[in-house]
PDB file of C-alpha atoms in Angstrom:
ATOM      1  CA  GLY M   1       0.076   0.240   0.116  1.00  0.00           C
ATOM      2  CA  GLN M   2       0.835   3.533  -0.267  1.00  0.00           C
ATOM      3  CA  ASN M   3       2.298   5.155   2.948  1.00  0.00           C
ATOM      4  CA  ILE M   4       3.729   8.760   4.198  1.00  0.00           C
ATOM      5  CA  ASP M   5       5.874   8.581   7.836  1.00  0.00           C
ATOM      6  CA  GLN M   6       6.374  11.705   9.846  1.00  0.00           C
ATOM      7  CA  PRO M   7       6.178  12.455  13.486  1.00  0.00           C
ATOM      8  CA  THR M   8       3.430  13.653  15.241  1.00  0.00           C
ATOM      9  CA  GLU M   9       5.028  16.558  17.086  1.00  0.00           C
ATOM     10  CA  MET M  10       8.580  18.526  17.981  1.00  0.00           C
ATOM     11  CA  THR M  11       8.970  21.164  19.931  1.00  0.00           C
ATOM     12  CA  ALA M  12      12.087  23.463  19.011  1.00  0.00           C
ATOM     13  CA  THR M  13      13.207  26.176  20.953  1.00  0.00           C
ATOM     14  CA  GLU M  14      13.000  30.406  18.987  1.00  0.00           C
ATOM     15  CA  GLY M  15      16.015  30.466  17.377  1.00  0.00           C
ATOM     16  CA  ALA M  16      17.163  27.249  17.103  1.00  0.00           C
ATOM     17  CA  ILE M  17      17.349  24.499  13.665  1.00  0.00           C
ATOM     18  CA  VAL M  18      14.768  22.126  13.475  1.00  0.00           C
ATOM     19  CA  GLN M  19      14.177  18.811  10.591  1.00  0.00           C
ATOM     20  CA  ILE M  20      10.578  17.553  10.441  1.00  0.00           C
ATOM     21  CA  ASN M  21      11.815  13.686   8.130  1.00  0.00           C
ATOM     22  CA  CYS M  22       9.244  12.349   6.136  1.00  0.00           C
ATOM     23  CA  THR M  23       9.487   8.887   4.521  1.00  0.00           C
ATOM     24  CA  TYR M  24       7.276   7.619   1.597  1.00  0.00           C
ATOM     25  CA  GLN M  25       6.089   4.554  -0.120  1.00  0.00           C
ATOM     26  CA  THR M  26       4.258   5.583  -3.053  1.00  0.00           C
ATOM     27  CA  SER M  27       3.552   2.641  -6.183  1.00  0.00           C
ATOM     28  CA  GLY M  28       5.976   5.433  -8.727  1.00  0.00           C
ATOM     29  CA  PHE M  29       6.931   8.902  -7.645  1.00  0.00           C
ATOM     30  CA  ASN M  30       6.994  11.815  -9.156  1.00  0.00           C
ATOM     31  CA  GLY M  31       7.311  14.441  -6.426  1.00  0.00           C
ATOM     32  CA  LEU M  32       7.000  15.566  -2.850  1.00  0.00           C
ATOM     33  CA  PHE M  33       5.520  18.120  -0.883  1.00  0.00           C
ATOM     34  CA  TRP M  34       5.708  20.806   2.052  1.00  0.00           C
ATOM     35  CA  TYR M  35       2.868  22.040   3.451  1.00  0.00           C
ATOM     36  CA  GLN M  36       2.572  24.444   6.425  1.00  0.00           C
ATOM     37  CA  GLN M  37      -0.699  24.520   7.939  1.00  0.00           C
ATOM     38  CA  HIS M  38      -1.760  26.390  10.984  1.00  0.00           C
ATOM     39  CA  ALA M  39      -4.246  25.553  13.471  1.00  0.00           C
ATOM     40  CA  GLY M  40      -7.438  26.214  11.817  1.00  0.00           C
ATOM     41  CA  GLU M  41      -6.381  27.222   8.941  1.00  0.00           C
ATOM     42  CA  ALA M  42      -5.496  25.537   5.613  1.00  0.00           C
ATOM     43  CA  PRO M  43      -3.025  24.246   4.165  1.00  0.00           C
ATOM     44  CA  THR M  44       0.059  26.618   2.694  1.00  0.00           C
ATOM     45  CA  PHE M  45       2.455  25.340  -0.021  1.00  0.00           C
ATOM     46  CA  LEU M  46       6.542  25.336   0.876  1.00  0.00           C
ATOM     47  CA  SER M  47       8.188  23.605  -1.534  1.00  0.00           C
ATOM     48  CA  TYR M  48       8.304  20.522  -4.398  1.00  0.00           C
ATOM     49  CA  ASN M  49      11.475  18.165  -4.517  1.00  0.00           C
ATOM     50  CA  VAL M  50      11.315  16.000  -7.524  1.00  0.00           C
ATOM     51  CA  LEU M  51      15.293  15.133  -8.115  1.00  0.00           C
ATOM     52  CA  ASP M  52      17.639  14.286  -5.235  1.00  0.00           C
ATOM     53  CA  GLY M  53      19.028  16.918  -3.108  1.00  0.00           C
ATOM     54  CA  LEU M  54      18.603  20.343  -1.084  1.00  0.00           C
ATOM     55  CA  GLU M  55      16.018  22.856  -1.988  1.00  0.00           C
ATOM     56  CA  GLU M  56      16.825  26.057  -0.255  1.00  0.00           C
ATOM     57  CA  LYS M  57      13.976  28.862   0.498  1.00  0.00           C
ATOM     58  CA  GLY M  58      15.113  31.527   2.441  1.00  0.00           C
ATOM     59  CA  ARG M  59      14.561  29.887   6.418  1.00  0.00           C
ATOM     60  CA  PHE M  60      13.332  26.749   4.985  1.00  0.00           C
ATOM     61  CA  SER M  61      15.175  24.093   2.918  1.00  0.00           C
ATOM     62  CA  SER M  62      14.623  20.734   1.416  1.00  0.00           C
ATOM     63  CA  PHE M  63      15.455  17.243   0.696  1.00  0.00           C
ATOM     64  CA  LEU M  64      13.984  14.403  -0.858  1.00  0.00           C
ATOM     65  CA  SER M  65      16.583  11.086  -1.944  1.00  0.00           C
ATOM     66  CA  ARG M  66      14.394   8.953  -3.467  1.00  0.00           C
ATOM     67  CA  SER M  67      16.564   6.379  -3.371  1.00  0.00           C
ATOM     68  CA  LYS M  68      15.447   6.319   0.015  1.00  0.00           C
ATOM     69  CA  GLY M  69      12.228   6.633  -0.086  1.00  0.00           C
ATOM     70  CA  TYR M  70      12.962  10.286   2.174  1.00  0.00           C
ATOM     71  CA  SER M  71      12.040  13.162   3.136  1.00  0.00           C
ATOM     72  CA  TYR M  72      13.091  16.406   5.355  1.00  0.00           C
ATOM     73  CA  LEU M  73      12.233  20.280   6.137  1.00  0.00           C
ATOM     74  CA  LEU M  74      14.275  21.802   7.092  1.00  0.00           C
ATOM     75  CA  LEU M  75      13.317  25.157   9.278  1.00  0.00           C
ATOM     76  CA  LYS M  76      16.920  27.630  10.299  1.00  0.00           C
ATOM     77  CA  GLU M  77      16.107  30.873  12.491  1.00  0.00           C
ATOM     78  CA  LEU M  78      12.769  29.711  13.740  1.00  0.00           C
ATOM     79  CA  GLN M  79      10.557  32.415  15.194  1.00  0.00           C
ATOM     80  CA  MET M  80       7.358  32.487  16.684  1.00  0.00           C
ATOM     81  CA  LYS M  81       5.353  32.752  14.945  1.00  0.00           C
ATOM     82  CA  ASP M  82       6.119  28.965  12.854  1.00  0.00           C
ATOM     83  CA  SER M  83       4.417  27.320  15.487  1.00  0.00           C
ATOM     84  CA  ALA M  84       2.404  24.982  12.885  1.00  0.00           C
ATOM     85  CA  SER M  85       1.810  21.795  11.437  1.00  0.00           C
ATOM     86  CA  TYR M  86       3.929  20.083   8.568  1.00  0.00           C
ATOM     87  CA  LEU M  87       1.977  18.453   5.719  1.00  0.00           C
ATOM     88  CA  CYS M  88       4.271  15.832   4.096  1.00  0.00           C
ATOM     89  CA  ALA M  89       2.621  15.010   0.799  1.00  0.00           C
ATOM     90  CA  ALA M  90       3.827  13.085  -2.286  1.00  0.00           C
ATOM     91  CA  MET M  91       2.440  12.164  -5.742  1.00  0.00           C
ATOM     92  CA  ASP M  92       2.410   8.969  -6.673  1.00  0.00           C
ATOM     93  CA  SER M  93       1.938   7.380 -10.533  1.00  0.00           C
ATOM     94  CA  ASN M  94      -1.086   8.600 -10.917  1.00  0.00           C
ATOM     95  CA  TYR M  95      -0.286  12.154  -9.806  1.00  0.00           C
ATOM     96  CA  GLN M  96      -2.182  11.504  -6.602  1.00  0.00           C
ATOM     97  CA  LEU M  97      -1.075  12.594  -4.063  1.00  0.00           C
ATOM     98  CA  ILE M  98      -0.602  11.186  -1.070  1.00  0.00           C
ATOM     99  CA  TRP M  99      -0.713  13.024   2.555  1.00  0.00           C
ATOM    100  CA  GLY M 100       0.335  11.937   5.588  1.00  0.00           C
ATOM    101  CA  ALA M 101      -1.260  13.498   8.566  1.00  0.00           C
ATOM    102  CA  GLY M 102       1.016  16.017   9.453  1.00  0.00           C
ATOM    103  CA  THR M 103       3.750  16.862  12.295  1.00  0.00           C
ATOM    104  CA  LYS M 104       3.331  19.727  14.823  1.00  0.00           C
ATOM    105  CA  LEU M 105       5.817  21.419  15.550  1.00  0.00           C
ATOM    106  CA  ILE M 106       5.986  23.497  19.006  1.00  0.00           C
ATOM    107  CA  ILE M 107       8.494  27.178  19.546  1.00  0.00           C
ATOM    108  CA  LYS M 108       9.115  28.328  23.104  1.00  0.00           C
ATOM    109  CA  PRO M 109      10.583  31.254  23.838  1.00  0.00           C
TER     110      PRO M 109
ATOM    111  CA  ASP D   6      -6.090  38.945  -6.147  1.00  0.00           C
ATOM    112  CA  ALA D   7      -6.648  35.497  -7.693  1.00  0.00           C
ATOM    113  CA  MET D   8      -7.583  33.156  -4.506  1.00  0.00           C
ATOM    114  CA  VAL D   9      -9.322  30.796  -3.723  1.00  0.00           C
ATOM    115  CA  ILE D  10     -13.156  30.374  -2.256  1.00  0.00           C
ATOM    116  CA  GLN D  11     -14.839  28.704   0.487  1.00  0.00           C
ATOM    117  CA  ASN D  12     -18.392  29.393   2.193  1.00  0.00           C
ATOM    118  CA  PRO D  13     -19.193  29.143   4.437  1.00  0.00           C
ATOM    119  CA  ARG D  14     -16.135  29.160   6.771  1.00  0.00           C
ATOM    120  CA  TYR D  15     -18.469  27.631   9.841  1.00  0.00           C
ATOM    121  CA  GLN D  16     -21.165  25.836   9.458  1.00  0.00           C
ATOM    122  CA  VAL D  17     -23.324  24.007  12.135  1.00  0.00           C
ATOM    123  CA  THR D  18     -25.850  21.442  11.233  1.00  0.00           C
ATOM    124  CA  GLN D  19     -28.470  19.362  13.184  1.00  0.00           C
ATOM    125  CA  PHE D  20     -27.945  14.988  12.356  1.00  0.00           C
ATOM    126  CA  GLY D  21     -29.319  14.625   8.841  1.00  0.00           C
ATOM    127  CA  LYS D  22     -30.125  18.295   7.608  1.00  0.00           C
ATOM    128  CA  PRO D  23     -28.644  17.908   4.501  1.00  0.00           C
ATOM    129  CA  VAL D  24     -25.614  21.649   4.166  1.00  0.00           C
ATOM    130  CA  THR D  25     -24.177  22.322   0.987  1.00  0.00           C
ATOM    131  CA  LEU D  26     -20.690  24.422   1.184  1.00  0.00           C
ATOM    132  CA  SER D  27     -19.116  25.558  -2.121  1.00  0.00           C
ATOM    133  CA  CYS D  28     -15.716  27.017  -3.266  1.00  0.00           C
ATOM    134  CA  SER D  29     -15.206  29.415  -5.840  1.00  0.00           C
ATOM    135  CA  GLN D  30     -11.454  30.605  -7.830  1.00  0.00           C
ATOM    136  CA  THR D  31      -9.993  33.111  -9.746  1.00  0.00           C
ATOM    137  CA  LEU D  32      -7.229  31.343 -10.603  1.00  0.00           C
ATOM    138  CA  ASN D  33      -8.439  29.940 -13.730  1.00  0.00           C
ATOM    139  CA  HIS D  34      -7.227  26.386 -13.058  1.00  0.00           C
ATOM    140  CA  ASN D  35      -8.842  23.170 -14.787  1.00  0.00           C
ATOM    141  CA  VAL D  36      -8.765  20.580 -11.359  1.00  0.00           C
ATOM    142  CA  MET D  37     -10.516  21.121  -8.586  1.00  0.00           C
ATOM    143  CA  TYR D  38     -10.903  18.614  -5.021  1.00  0.00           C
ATOM    144  CA  TRP D  39     -12.749  18.426  -2.383  1.00  0.00           C
ATOM    145  CA  TYR D  40     -10.736  17.240   1.226  1.00  0.00           C
ATOM    146  CA  GLN D  41     -11.938  16.320   4.416  1.00  0.00           C
ATOM    147  CA  GLN D  42      -9.982  16.758   7.395  1.00  0.00           C
ATOM    148  CA  LYS D  43     -10.447  15.432  10.946  1.00  0.00           C
ATOM    149  CA  SER D  44      -8.193  17.101  13.784  1.00  0.00           C
ATOM    150  CA  SER D  45      -4.609  15.941  13.719  1.00  0.00           C
ATOM    151  CA  GLN D  46      -5.022  13.737  10.882  1.00  0.00           C
ATOM    152  CA  ALA D  47      -4.429  14.180   6.895  1.00  0.00           C
ATOM    153  CA  PRO D  48      -6.499  15.387   4.736  1.00  0.00           C
ATOM    154  CA  LYS D  49      -8.473  12.547   2.758  1.00  0.00           C
ATOM    155  CA  LEU D  50      -9.468  13.079  -1.279  1.00  0.00           C
ATOM    156  CA  LEU D  51     -12.783  12.438  -1.434  1.00  0.00           C
ATOM    157  CA  PHE D  52     -13.888  14.212  -4.984  1.00  0.00           C
ATOM    158  CA  HIS D  53     -11.871  15.616  -7.901  1.00  0.00           C
ATOM    159  CA  TYR D  54     -12.541  17.509 -11.088  1.00  0.00           C
ATOM    160  CA  TYR D  55     -10.330  17.358 -14.326  1.00  0.00           C
ATOM    161  CA  ASP D  56     -12.459  20.152 -16.360  1.00  0.00           C
ATOM    162  CA  LYS D  57     -15.451  18.687 -15.589  1.00  0.00           C
ATOM    163  CA  ASP D  58     -14.403  15.071 -16.175  1.00  0.00           C
ATOM    164  CA  PHE D  59     -15.067  13.735 -12.563  1.00  0.00           C
ATOM    165  CA  ASN D  60     -13.962  11.990 -10.559  1.00  0.00           C
ATOM    166  CA  ASN D  61     -15.052  10.152  -6.890  1.00  0.00           C
ATOM    167  CA  GLU D  62     -12.446   8.470  -4.677  1.00  0.00           C
ATOM    168  CA  ALA D  63     -13.497   5.094  -4.017  1.00  0.00           C
ATOM    169  CA  ASP D  64     -13.964   4.879  -0.488  1.00  0.00           C
ATOM    170  CA  THR D  65     -16.036   7.971  -0.568  1.00  0.00           C
ATOM    171  CA  PRO D  66     -19.132   7.747   1.102  1.00  0.00           C
ATOM    172  CA  ASP D  67     -22.619   7.971  -0.012  1.00  0.00           C
ATOM    173  CA  ASN D  68     -23.926  10.509   2.037  1.00  0.00           C
ATOM    174  CA  PHE D  69     -21.857  13.034  -0.209  1.00  0.00           C
ATOM    175  CA  GLN D  70     -22.045  14.004  -3.790  1.00  0.00           C
ATOM    176  CA  SER D  71     -20.452  16.507  -5.840  1.00  0.00           C
ATOM    177  CA  ARG D  72     -21.388  19.538  -8.553  1.00  0.00           C
ATOM    178  CA  ARG D  73     -19.254  21.483 -10.691  1.00  0.00           C
ATOM    179  CA  PRO D  74     -21.576  23.723 -12.956  1.00  0.00           C
ATOM    180  CA  ASN D  75     -18.588  25.262 -14.832  1.00  0.00           C
ATOM    181  CA  THR D  76     -14.852  26.180 -14.511  1.00  0.00           C
ATOM    182  CA  SER D  77     -15.346  28.515 -11.032  1.00  0.00           C
ATOM    183  CA  PHE D  78     -17.163  27.410  -9.347  1.00  0.00           C
ATOM    184  CA  CYS D  79     -17.732  23.386  -7.134  1.00  0.00           C
ATOM    185  CA  PHE D  80     -20.126  22.522  -5.350  1.00  0.00           C
ATOM    186  CA  LEU D  81     -20.003  19.310  -1.719  1.00  0.00           C
ATOM    187  CA  ASP D  82     -23.049  18.354  -0.706  1.00  0.00           C
ATOM    188  CA  ILE D  83     -23.527  16.569   2.381  1.00  0.00           C
ATOM    189  CA  ARG D  84     -27.018  15.357   2.336  1.00  0.00           C
ATOM    190  CA  SER D  85     -27.082  13.467   5.717  1.00  0.00           C
ATOM    191  CA  PRO D  86     -24.869  14.725   7.528  1.00  0.00           C
ATOM    192  CA  GLY D  87     -24.209  12.017  10.652  1.00  0.00           C
ATOM    193  CA  LEU D  88     -21.577  12.855  14.310  1.00  0.00           C
ATOM    194  CA  GLY D  89     -18.958  11.179  12.154  1.00  0.00           C
ATOM    195  CA  ASP D  90     -18.769  14.128   9.598  1.00  0.00           C
ATOM    196  CA  ALA D  91     -18.084  16.546  11.621  1.00  0.00           C
ATOM    197  CA  ALA D  92     -14.783  17.821   9.798  1.00  0.00           C
ATOM    198  CA  MET D  93     -13.321  20.813   8.172  1.00  0.00           C
ATOM    199  CA  TYR D  94     -13.261  20.308   4.690  1.00  0.00           C
ATOM    200  CA  LEU D  95     -11.139  21.536   2.294  1.00  0.00           C
ATOM    201  CA  CYS D  96     -11.577  22.999  -1.463  1.00  0.00           C
ATOM    202  CA  ALA D  97      -8.518  23.207  -3.618  1.00  0.00           C
ATOM    203  CA  THR D  98      -7.115  23.876  -7.542  1.00  0.00           C
ATOM    204  CA  SER D  99      -4.366  23.303  -9.064  1.00  0.00           C
ATOM    205  CA  GLY D 100      -3.690  24.086 -13.039  1.00  0.00           C
ATOM    206  CA  THR D 101      -2.797  20.938 -14.334  1.00  0.00           C
ATOM    207  CA  GLY D 102      -3.598  16.981 -13.811  1.00  0.00           C
ATOM    208  CA  SER D 103      -0.911  14.781 -14.999  1.00  0.00           C
ATOM    209  CA  SER D 104       2.303  16.953 -15.000  1.00  0.00           C
ATOM    210  CA  GLY D 105       5.706  18.513 -12.320  1.00  0.00           C
ATOM    211  CA  ALA D 106       5.234  20.618  -9.850  1.00  0.00           C
ATOM    212  CA  ASN D 107       1.369  20.211  -9.569  1.00  0.00           C
ATOM    213  CA  VAL D 108       1.608  22.446  -6.403  1.00  0.00           C
ATOM    214  CA  LEU D 109      -2.890  22.901  -4.589  1.00  0.00           C
ATOM    215  CA  THR D 110      -3.881  26.540  -3.777  1.00  0.00           C
ATOM    216  CA  PHE D 111      -6.322  26.206  -1.007  1.00  0.00           C
ATOM    217  CA  GLY D 112      -9.121  27.290  -0.113  1.00  0.00           C
ATOM    218  CA  ALA D 113      -9.957  29.227   4.314  1.00  0.00           C
ATOM    219  CA  GLY D 114     -11.497  26.452   4.355  1.00  0.00           C
ATOM    220  CA  SER D 115     -15.544  25.355   5.645  1.00  0.00           C
ATOM    221  CA  ARG D 116     -15.674  24.613   8.766  1.00  0.00           C
ATOM    222  CA  LEU D 117     -19.029  21.620   9.960  1.00  0.00           C
ATOM    223  CA  THR D 118     -20.371  21.021  13.165  1.00  0.00           C
ATOM    224  CA  VAL D 119     -22.911  18.443  14.103  1.00  0.00           C
ATOM    225  CA  LEU D 120     -24.851  18.953  16.544  1.00  0.00           C
TER     226      LEU D 120
END
């Protein structure tokens, strides 16, 4: 079956760095997405990886290893507003998204 | 600004009383999606349209129906809401159904409460 695994919850300190891991198993692969979702709000797009390696976008970076079925989202210089859930989603061979349940990130002062 | 707009943001209904949720988009995207999301869970795809081509997920209950009268609008009908249907309902659009960066743009969501 198709599956996404990511930690349920993580805690980090303001100003620090945090890495949120995601492993996936899909029938075929057409890319890996990260979305941010604040409580009670809709998800917003953060990043997309389809080739191996690191994509950097400001304070946020996303990494993909297709051979390992693994991705991570790296958040630097954490701010209180980064407290949110981070959803990992992989696109299968039919271009359908398989979603993880999200990682709730708690930022402490 | 181009966007996806959902109405209502909050809907309270009684057990068994039908509700309709609406979604409109000004992005001119040809693919529209309806997701159901419960607290701390992954979004669950209910339906998607590629243009007017309707796609029903195999495990979407018959209690849920959808309509897309034109490119800009999409509706989700819940014929007889049960307590288990209380959730956030998310509408999303994307510009293409089958290539590269199929980025979804979400509306703000409609939160359904069933009493």
